[in-house]
PDB file of C-alpha atoms and ligand atoms in Angstrom:
ATOM      1  CA  MET I  21     -43.494 -20.061 -13.107  1.00  0.00           C
ATOM      2  CA  LEU I  22     -43.184 -17.337 -16.107  1.00  0.00           C
ATOM      3  CA  GLU I  23     -40.025 -16.319 -16.740  1.00  0.00           C
ATOM      4  CA  ASN I  24     -40.917 -12.762 -17.275  1.00  0.00           C
ATOM      5  CA  LYS I  25     -38.446 -10.217 -17.804  1.00  0.00           C
ATOM      6  CA  ILE I  26     -38.344  -8.313 -14.731  1.00  0.00           C
ATOM      7  CA  ARG I  27     -37.583 -11.238 -12.829  1.00  0.00           C
ATOM      8  CA  LEU I  28     -34.705 -12.106 -14.945  1.00  0.00           C
ATOM      9  CA  LEU I  29     -33.274  -7.902 -14.657  1.00  0.00           C
ATOM     10  CA  TYR I  30     -33.383  -9.568 -11.102  1.00  0.00           C
ATOM     11  CA  MET I  31     -31.533 -12.497 -11.239  1.00  0.00           C
ATOM     12  CA  LEU I  32     -28.961 -11.122 -13.707  1.00  0.00           C
ATOM     13  CA  GLN I  33     -28.710  -8.515 -10.408  1.00  0.00           C
ATOM     14  CA  THR I  34     -28.119 -11.300  -8.260  1.00  0.00           C
ATOM     15  CA  PHE I  35     -25.211 -12.432  -9.706  1.00  0.00           C
ATOM     16  CA  ASP I  36     -24.419  -8.958 -10.786  1.00  0.00           C
ATOM     17  CA  LEU I  37     -23.928  -8.501  -7.356  1.00  0.00           C
ATOM     18  CA  LYS I  38     -22.327 -11.481  -6.181  1.00  0.00           C
ATOM     19  CA  LEU I  39     -19.623 -10.807  -8.954  1.00  0.00           C
ATOM     20  CA  MET I  40     -19.011  -7.584  -7.447  1.00  0.00           C
ATOM     21  CA  ASP I  41     -18.347  -8.400  -4.009  1.00  0.00           C
ATOM     22  CA  LEU I  42     -16.309 -11.173  -5.351  1.00  0.00           C
ATOM     23  CA  GLU I  43     -14.366  -7.943  -7.282  1.00  0.00           C
ATOM     24  CA  GLU I  44     -14.281  -5.888  -4.027  1.00  0.00           C
ATOM     25  CA  GLU I  45     -13.614  -8.893  -1.365  1.00  0.00           C
ATOM     26  CA  LYS I  46     -10.308  -9.178  -4.512  1.00  0.00           C
ATOM     27  CA  GLY I  47      -9.532  -5.861  -4.666  1.00  0.00           C
ATOM     28  CA  ASP I  48      -8.637  -4.917  -1.460  1.00  0.00           C
ATOM     29  CA  LEU I  49      -5.798  -7.677  -1.244  1.00  0.00           C
ATOM     30  CA  PRO I  50      -2.917  -6.268  -4.553  1.00  0.00           C
ATOM     31  CA  GLY I  51      -3.983  -2.793  -3.314  1.00  0.00           C
ATOM     32  CA  ILE I  52      -2.929  -4.224   0.179  1.00  0.00           C
ATOM     33  CA  VAL I  53       0.540  -5.895  -2.022  1.00  0.00           C
ATOM     34  CA  ARG I  54       1.148  -3.153  -3.945  1.00  0.00           C
ATOM     35  CA  ASN I  55       1.674  -0.629  -0.377  1.00  0.00           C
ATOM     36  CA  LEU I  56       2.991  -3.281   1.257  1.00  0.00           C
ATOM     37  CA  ASN I  57       5.916  -3.421  -1.549  1.00  0.00           C
ATOM     38  CA  ARG I  58       6.323   0.652  -2.231  1.00  0.00           C
ATOM     39  CA  GLN I  59       7.312   0.418   1.689  1.00  0.00           C
ATOM     40  CA  LEU I  60       9.305  -2.093   1.241  1.00  0.00           C
ATOM     41  CA  GLN I  61      11.340  -0.547  -1.383  1.00  0.00           C
ATOM     42  CA  GLU I  62      11.523   2.524   0.327  1.00  0.00           C
ATOM     43  CA  LEU I  63      12.501   1.025   3.741  1.00  0.00           C
ATOM     44  CA  LEU I  64      15.556  -0.913   1.788  1.00  0.00           C
ATOM     45  CA  SER I  65      16.556   2.598  -0.625  1.00  0.00           C
ATOM     46  CA  ARG I  66      16.755   4.450   3.230  1.00  0.00           C
ATOM     47  CA  ILE I  67      18.816   1.459   4.889  1.00  0.00           C
ATOM     48  CA  ASP I  68      21.056   1.862   2.074  1.00  0.00           C
ATOM     49  CA  GLU I  69      21.316   5.160   2.071  1.00  0.00           C
ATOM     50  CA  ILE I  70      22.282   5.048   5.765  1.00  0.00           C
ATOM     51  CA  GLN I  71      24.505   2.091   5.967  1.00  0.00           C
ATOM     52  CA  ARG I  72      26.909   4.601   2.590  1.00  0.00           C
ATOM     53  CA  THR I  73      26.509   7.553   5.938  1.00  0.00           C
ATOM     54  CA  ILE I  74      28.019   4.960   7.531  1.00  0.00           C
ATOM     55  CA  ASP I  75      30.558   4.245   5.654  1.00  0.00           C
ATOM     56  CA  GLY I  76      31.594   7.501   5.651  1.00  0.00           C
ATOM     57  CA  HIS I  77      32.137   8.671   9.124  1.00  0.00           C
ATOM     58  CA  ILE I  78      34.178   5.018   9.313  1.00  0.00           C
ATOM     59  CA  ALA I  79      36.445   6.549   6.395  1.00  0.00           C
ATOM     60  CA  THR I  80      36.484  10.045   7.693  1.00  0.00           C
ATOM     61  CA  ARG I  81      37.788   8.440  11.882  1.00  0.00           C
ATOM     62  CA  GLU I  82      40.103   6.191  10.090  1.00  0.00           C
ATOM     63  CA  GLN I  83      42.017   9.621   7.716  1.00  0.00           C
ATOM     64  CA  SER I  84      41.255  11.556  11.438  1.00  0.00           C
ATOM     65  CA  THR I  85      43.087   8.888  13.112  1.00  0.00           C
ATOM     66  CA  LEU I  86      45.976   8.338  10.834  1.00  0.00           C
ATOM     67  CA  ASP I  87      46.144  12.033  10.146  1.00  0.00           C
ATOM     68  CA  ALA I  88      46.388  12.565  14.361  1.00  0.00           C
ATOM     69  CA  GLU I  89      49.031   9.577  13.980  1.00  0.00           C
ATOM     70  CA  SER I  90      50.940  11.421  11.500  1.00  0.00           C
ATOM     71  CA  LEU I  91      50.992  15.067  13.220  1.00  0.00           C
ATOM     72  CA  ASN I  92      51.741  13.375  16.557  1.00  0.00           C
ATOM     73  CA  ASP I  93      54.826  11.549  13.815  1.00  0.00           C
ATOM     74  CA  ARG I  94      55.835  14.795  13.520  1.00  0.00           C
ATOM     75  CA  ALA I  95      55.405  16.507  17.280  1.00  0.00           C
ATOM     76  CA  GLU I  96      57.946  13.844  18.118  1.00  0.00           C
ATOM     77  CA  SER I  97      60.188  14.682  15.395  1.00  0.00           C
ATOM     78  CA  LEU I  98      60.257  18.188  15.809  1.00  0.00           C
ATOM     79  CA  LYS I  99      60.721  17.508  19.752  1.00  0.00           C
ATOM     80  CA  LYS I 100      64.397  15.524  18.873  1.00  0.00           C
ATOM     81  CA  GLN I 101      65.038  18.523  17.091  1.00  0.00           C
ATOM     82  CA  LEU I 102      65.205  21.126  20.016  1.00  0.00           C
ATOM     83  CA  TYR I 103      68.441  19.715  21.382  1.00  0.00           C
ATOM     84  CA  GLU I 104      70.380  20.376  18.447  1.00  0.00           C
ATOM     85  CA  VAL I 105      69.038  24.357  18.386  1.00  0.00           C
ATOM     86  CA  ARG I 106      71.705  26.533  18.092  1.00  0.00           C
ATOM     87  CA  ASN I 107      69.507  29.846  18.979  1.00  0.00           C
ATOM     88  CA  ASN I 108      66.079  31.241  20.611  1.00  0.00           C
ATOM     89  CA  LYS I 109      65.300  31.644  17.207  1.00  0.00           C
ATOM     90  CA  GLU I 110      65.278  28.747  15.995  1.00  0.00           C
ATOM     91  CA  TYR I 111      63.813  27.121  19.498  1.00  0.00           C
ATOM     92  CA  ASP I 112      60.954  29.883  19.203  1.00  0.00           C
ATOM     93  CA  ALA I 113      60.003  28.639  15.624  1.00  0.00           C
ATOM     94  CA  ILE I 114      60.504  24.855  16.050  1.00  0.00           C
ATOM     95  CA  THR I 115      58.148  25.130  19.031  1.00  0.00           C
ATOM     96  CA  LYS I 116      55.626  27.109  17.720  1.00  0.00           C
ATOM     97  CA  GLU I 117      55.830  24.319  14.735  1.00  0.00           C
ATOM     98  CA  ILE I 118      55.150  21.277  18.082  1.00  0.00           C
ATOM     99  CA  ASN I 119      52.508  23.392  19.897  1.00  0.00           C
ATOM    100  CA  GLN I 120      50.625  23.792  16.227  1.00  0.00           C
ATOM    101  CA  ALA I 121      51.082  20.328  15.839  1.00  0.00           C
ATOM    102  CA  GLU I 122      49.754  19.436  19.179  1.00  0.00           C
ATOM    103  CA  ALA I 123      46.952  21.713  18.798  1.00  0.00           C
ATOM    104  CA  GLY I 124      45.917  19.700  15.317  1.00  0.00           C
ATOM    105  CA  ILE I 125      46.247  16.430  17.259  1.00  0.00           C
ATOM    106  CA  THR I 126      43.825  17.285  19.696  1.00  0.00           C
ATOM    107  CA  ARG I 127      41.788  18.925  16.309  1.00  0.00           C
ATOM    108  CA  LYS I 128      42.288  15.244  14.569  1.00  0.00           C
ATOM    109  CA  LEU I 129      41.490  12.930  17.648  1.00  0.00           C
ATOM    110  CA  GLN I 130      37.700  15.573  18.291  1.00  0.00           C
ATOM    111  CA  GLU I 131      37.292  14.743  14.627  1.00  0.00           C
ATOM    112  CA  ALA I 132      37.928  10.907  15.182  1.00  0.00           C
ATOM    113  CA  ASP I 133      34.992  10.682  17.702  1.00  0.00           C
ATOM    114  CA  GLU I 134      32.848  12.721  16.177  1.00  0.00           C
ATOM    115  CA  HIS I 135      32.531  11.209  13.611  1.00  0.00           C
ATOM    116  CA  ASP I 136      32.498   7.687  16.284  1.00  0.00           C
ATOM    117  CA  SER I 137      29.632   8.383  18.145  1.00  0.00           C
ATOM    118  CA  LYS I 138      27.668   9.921  14.817  1.00  0.00           C
ATOM    119  CA  GLN I 139      28.134   6.243  13.357  1.00  0.00           C
ATOM    120  CA  LYS I 140      26.980   5.071  16.226  1.00  0.00           C
ATOM    121  CA  GLU I 141      24.383   6.580  16.668  1.00  0.00           C
ATOM    122  CA  LEU I 142      23.008   5.413  12.924  1.00  0.00           C
ATOM    123  CA  GLN I 143      24.195   2.526  13.364  1.00  0.00           C
ATOM    124  CA  THR I 144      21.107   2.185  16.269  1.00  0.00           C
ATOM    125  CA  GLN I 145      18.833   3.402  13.460  1.00  0.00           C
ATOM    126  CA  LEU I 146      19.632   0.784  11.659  1.00  0.00           C
ATOM    127  CA  ASP I 147      19.323  -1.929  13.632  1.00  0.00           C
ATOM    128  CA  GLU I 148      16.091  -0.308  14.091  1.00  0.00           C
ATOM    129  CA  HIS I 149      14.583  -0.107   9.940  1.00  0.00           C
ATOM    130  CA  LYS I 150      16.505  -4.312   9.536  1.00  0.00           C
ATOM    131  CA  GLN I 151      13.984  -5.314  12.610  1.00  0.00           C
ATOM    132  CA  LYS I 152      11.230  -3.139   9.836  1.00  0.00           C
ATOM    133  CA  LEU I 153      12.022  -4.415   6.955  1.00  0.00           C
ATOM    134  CA  GLU I 154      12.071  -8.098   8.874  1.00  0.00           C
ATOM    135  CA  THR I 155       8.312  -7.096   9.826  1.00  0.00           C
ATOM    136  CA  LEU I 156       7.615  -6.223   6.444  1.00  0.00           C
ATOM    137  CA  LYS I 157       8.550  -9.313   4.923  1.00  0.00           C
ATOM    138  CA  THR I 158       7.268 -11.415   6.924  1.00  0.00           C
ATOM    139  CA  GLU I 159       4.243  -9.284   6.263  1.00  0.00           C
ATOM    140  CA  LEU I 160       4.546  -9.026   2.360  1.00  0.00           C
ATOM    141  CA  THR I 161       5.232 -12.653   1.761  1.00  0.00           C
ATOM    142  CA  GLU I 162       1.607 -13.170   4.006  1.00  0.00           C
ATOM    143  CA  ARG I 163      -0.746 -11.206   1.872  1.00  0.00           C
ATOM    144  CA  GLN I 164       0.817 -12.445  -1.076  1.00  0.00           C
ATOM    145  CA  SER I 165       0.443 -15.694  -0.535  1.00  0.00           C
ATOM    146  CA  GLU I 166      -3.039 -14.623   0.718  1.00  0.00           C
ATOM    147  CA  LEU I 167      -3.683 -12.608  -2.670  1.00  0.00           C
ATOM    148  CA  GLN I 168      -2.585 -15.918  -4.530  1.00  0.00           C
ATOM    149  CA  SER I 169      -4.983 -18.090  -2.919  1.00  0.00           C
ATOM    150  CA  VAL I 170      -7.841 -15.410  -3.376  1.00  0.00           C
ATOM    151  CA  SER I 171      -7.004 -15.100  -6.426  1.00  0.00           C
ATOM    152  CA  LYS I 172      -7.391 -19.187  -7.321  1.00  0.00           C
ATOM    153  CA  VAL I 173     -10.547 -19.337  -5.703  1.00  0.00           C
ATOM    154  CA  HIS I 174     -12.270 -16.391  -7.535  1.00  0.00           C
ATOM    155  CA  GLU I 175     -11.065 -17.789 -10.469  1.00  0.00           C
ATOM    156  CA  LYS I 176     -13.382 -20.676  -9.834  1.00  0.00           C
ATOM    157  CA  ASP I 177     -16.541 -18.976  -8.438  1.00  0.00           C
ATOM    158  CA  GLU I 178     -16.255 -16.031 -11.504  1.00  0.00           C
ATOM    159  CA  LEU I 179     -16.397 -18.291 -14.184  1.00  0.00           C
ATOM    160  CA  GLN I 180     -19.033 -20.049 -12.903  1.00  0.00           C
ATOM    161  CA  LEU I 181     -20.682 -16.926 -11.525  1.00  0.00           C
ATOM    162  CA  ASN I 182     -20.458 -14.868 -15.376  1.00  0.00           C
ATOM    163  CA  HIS I 183     -21.710 -19.019 -17.247  1.00  0.00           C
ATOM    164  CA  GLU I 184     -24.953 -18.483 -15.258  1.00  0.00           C
ATOM    165  CA  ARG I 185     -24.732 -14.850 -15.947  1.00  0.00           C
ATOM    166  CA  GLU I 186     -24.641 -15.600 -19.273  1.00  0.00           C
ATOM    167  CA  LYS I 187     -27.209 -17.858 -19.882  1.00  0.00           C
ATOM    168  CA  ILE I 188     -29.775 -15.059 -17.835  1.00  0.00           C
ATOM    169  CA  ALA I 189     -28.936 -12.630 -20.143  1.00  0.00           C
ATOM    170  CA  ARG I 190     -29.466 -14.134 -23.279  1.00  0.00           C
ATOM    171  CA  GLN I 191     -32.973 -14.628 -22.557  1.00  0.00           C
ATOM    172  CA  ILE I 192     -33.042 -10.627 -21.669  1.00  0.00           C
ATOM    173  CA  PRO I 193     -34.209  -8.585 -24.767  1.00  0.00           C
ATOM    174  CA  GLY I 194     -31.221  -6.212 -25.507  1.00  0.00           C
ATOM    175  CA  ASP I 195     -32.799  -3.208 -25.287  1.00  0.00           C
ATOM    176  CA  THR I 196     -33.882  -3.660 -21.809  1.00  0.00           C
ATOM    177  CA  LEU I 197     -30.420  -4.888 -20.947  1.00  0.00           C
ATOM    178  CA  LEU I 198     -28.624  -2.260 -21.975  1.00  0.00           C
ATOM    179  CA  MET I 199     -31.259  -0.194 -19.686  1.00  0.00           C
ATOM    180  CA  TYR I 200     -30.238  -2.458 -16.911  1.00  0.00           C
ATOM    181  CA  ASP I 201     -26.614  -1.913 -17.383  1.00  0.00           C
ATOM    182  CA  ARG I 202     -27.590   1.986 -17.734  1.00  0.00           C
ATOM    183  CA  ILE I 203     -29.082   1.710 -13.966  1.00  0.00           C
ATOM    184  CA  ARG I 204     -26.938  -0.241 -12.933  1.00  0.00           C
ATOM    185  CA  VAL I 205     -23.733   2.144 -14.336  1.00  0.00           C
ATOM    186  CA  ALA I 206     -25.586   4.539 -12.280  1.00  0.00           C
ATOM    187  CA  LYS I 207     -27.023   3.411  -8.815  1.00  0.00           C
ATOM    188  CA  ASP I 208     -23.939   1.641  -7.643  1.00  0.00           C
ATOM    189  CA  GLY I 209     -24.822  -1.613  -9.302  1.00  0.00           C
ATOM    190  CA  LYS I 210     -28.021  -1.603  -8.535  1.00  0.00           C
ATOM    191  CA  ALA I 211     -30.942  -2.182 -10.738  1.00  0.00           C
ATOM    192  CA  VAL I 212     -33.409  -3.501  -9.964  1.00  0.00           C
ATOM    193  CA  VAL I 213     -35.274  -2.876  -6.289  1.00  0.00           C
ATOM    194  CA  PRO I 214     -37.784  -4.745  -5.045  1.00  0.00           C
ATOM    195  CA  ILE I 215     -41.008  -3.112  -3.395  1.00  0.00           C
ATOM    196  CA  LYS I 216     -41.061  -3.217   0.372  1.00  0.00           C
ATOM    197  CA  ARG I 217     -44.025  -2.558   2.529  1.00  0.00           C
ATOM    198  CA  GLY I 218     -45.287   0.083  -0.583  1.00  0.00           C
ATOM    199  CA  ALA I 219     -41.955   1.745  -0.334  1.00  0.00           C
ATOM    200  CA  CYS I 220     -39.294   1.129  -3.741  1.00  0.00           C
ATOM    201  CA  GLY I 221     -36.338  -0.441  -1.905  1.00  0.00           C
ATOM    202  CA  GLY I 222     -33.715   1.967  -3.415  1.00  0.00           C
ATOM    203  CA  CYS I 223     -34.787   4.896  -2.214  1.00  0.00           C
ATOM    204  CA  TYR I 224     -37.953   3.973   0.051  1.00  0.00           C
ATOM    205  CA  LYS I 225     -40.256   6.551  -1.263  1.00  0.00           C
ATOM    206  CA  THR I 226     -43.752   5.550  -1.395  1.00  0.00           C
ATOM    207  CA  VAL I 227     -44.680   4.026  -4.847  1.00  0.00           C
ATOM    208  CA  PRO I 228     -48.660   3.873  -6.033  1.00  0.00           C
ATOM    209  CA  PRO I 229     -50.709   0.738  -4.163  1.00  0.00           C
ATOM    210  CA  GLN I 230     -51.472  -0.962  -7.084  1.00  0.00           C
ATOM    211  CA  LEU I 231     -48.173  -1.208  -8.617  1.00  0.00           C
ATOM    212  CA  ASN I 232     -46.662  -4.063  -6.999  1.00  0.00           C
ATOM    213  CA  LEU I 233     -49.819  -6.176  -8.280  1.00  0.00           C
ATOM    214  CA  LEU I 234     -49.528  -5.038 -11.545  1.00  0.00           C
ATOM    215  CA  LEU I 235     -45.518  -5.706 -11.530  1.00  0.00           C
ATOM    216  CA  ARG I 236     -46.772  -9.458 -10.428  1.00  0.00           C
ATOM    217  CA  LYS I 237     -49.178  -9.631 -13.564  1.00  0.00           C
ATOM    218  CA  ASN I 238     -47.722  -8.190 -16.438  1.00  0.00           C
ATOM    219  CA  ASP I 239     -43.595  -7.824 -18.039  1.00  0.00           C
ATOM    220  CA  GLU I 240     -44.296  -4.139 -17.718  1.00  0.00           C
ATOM    221  CA  ILE I 241     -40.939  -2.413 -16.852  1.00  0.00           C
ATOM    222  CA  HIS I 242     -42.016   0.369 -13.919  1.00  0.00           C
ATOM    223  CA  ILE I 243     -39.306   2.452 -12.350  1.00  0.00           C
ATOM    224  CA  CYS I 244     -39.040   4.520  -9.964  1.00  0.00           C
ATOM    225  CA  GLU I 245     -40.344   8.371  -9.997  1.00  0.00           C
ATOM    226  CA  ASN I 246     -37.623   9.162  -7.310  1.00  0.00           C
ATOM    227  CA  CYS I 247     -34.641   7.564  -8.141  1.00  0.00           C
ATOM    228  CA  GLY I 248     -34.750   5.354 -11.881  1.00  0.00           C
ATOM    229  CA  ARG I 249     -34.800   2.296 -10.773  1.00  0.00           C
ATOM    230  CA  ILE I 250     -36.962  -1.483 -12.189  1.00  0.00           C
ATOM    231  CA  LEU I 251     -38.778  -1.859  -9.356  1.00  0.00           C
ATOM    232  CA  ILE I 252     -40.294  -5.482  -9.001  1.00  0.00           C
ATOM    233  CA  ALA I 253     -43.071  -6.322  -6.888  1.00  0.00           C
ATOM    234  CA  GLU I 254     -41.905  -8.086  -3.035  1.00  0.00           C
ATOM    235  CA  GLU I 255     -43.190 -11.194  -4.048  1.00  0.00           C
ATOM    236  CA  ILE I 256     -41.575 -12.092  -7.165  1.00  0.00           C
ATOM    237  CA  ALA I 257     -37.965 -10.743  -5.263  1.00  0.00           C
ATOM    238  CA  ALA I 258     -39.199 -13.111  -2.760  1.00  0.00           C
ATOM    239  CA  GLU I 259     -39.202 -15.969  -4.935  1.00  0.00           C
ATOM    240  CA  VAL I 260     -35.995 -15.446  -6.888  1.00  0.00           C
ATOM    241  CA  ASN I 261     -33.894 -14.897  -3.876  1.00  0.00           C
ATOM    242  CA  LYS I 262     -35.122 -18.226  -2.596  1.00  0.00           C
ATOM    243  CA  VAL I 263     -33.476 -19.898  -4.991  1.00  0.00           C
ATOM    244  CA  ALA I 264     -30.261 -18.213  -5.653  1.00  0.00           C
TER     245      ALA I 264
HETATM  246 ZN1  LIG D 307     -36.249   4.874  -5.727  1.00  0.00          ZN
END
């Protein structure tokens, strides 16, 4: 079997498509792992933020309770003073102070209550976030090990495919190889397409009937006038596919 240039190009493309598939498969997982990592970091900082807010509410609640207690002590001692007053004016002044202290106690206890319920509300949120964190961690671990094993497997395949590709590429003239690469980049990786039922296998535009025959016989490169891809005879493509 005569190894013609187009046949070699088509073989080259078979390897390039396989390499592209490997890249695509692998290309998905690093993105997923990156994304999960980002979500994890966001969740961790959210948890940290909620925890700090909770701590703030706890501290404020404790302070309010302490304030209420000291106001209570103050009210108690004022009440004792009432027994020792000498006139109405003094009595009124102390009573006023007691009322103020008692109003303060009510206010401080109310504040403590508010901080308490806010803290409980946030605690529920925190628990939910922590649960989410566990789920995320598990998924990340799974995906990371998946990526690791895929990379490992692909490493071997990639090396093998690149080796085979090089062997073929070495037999193709440099300018032809350049043309192939240019078309490949422009046409989503498919530079060489077989003629199928009288039409270009890339863009499905009909090609001259004698072209398939011509492509079977000589080594000339024919480009599809419509899409610019290199055409290969249907039969030669089938032979290459059988081997690959
Ligand atoms: Zn075409």
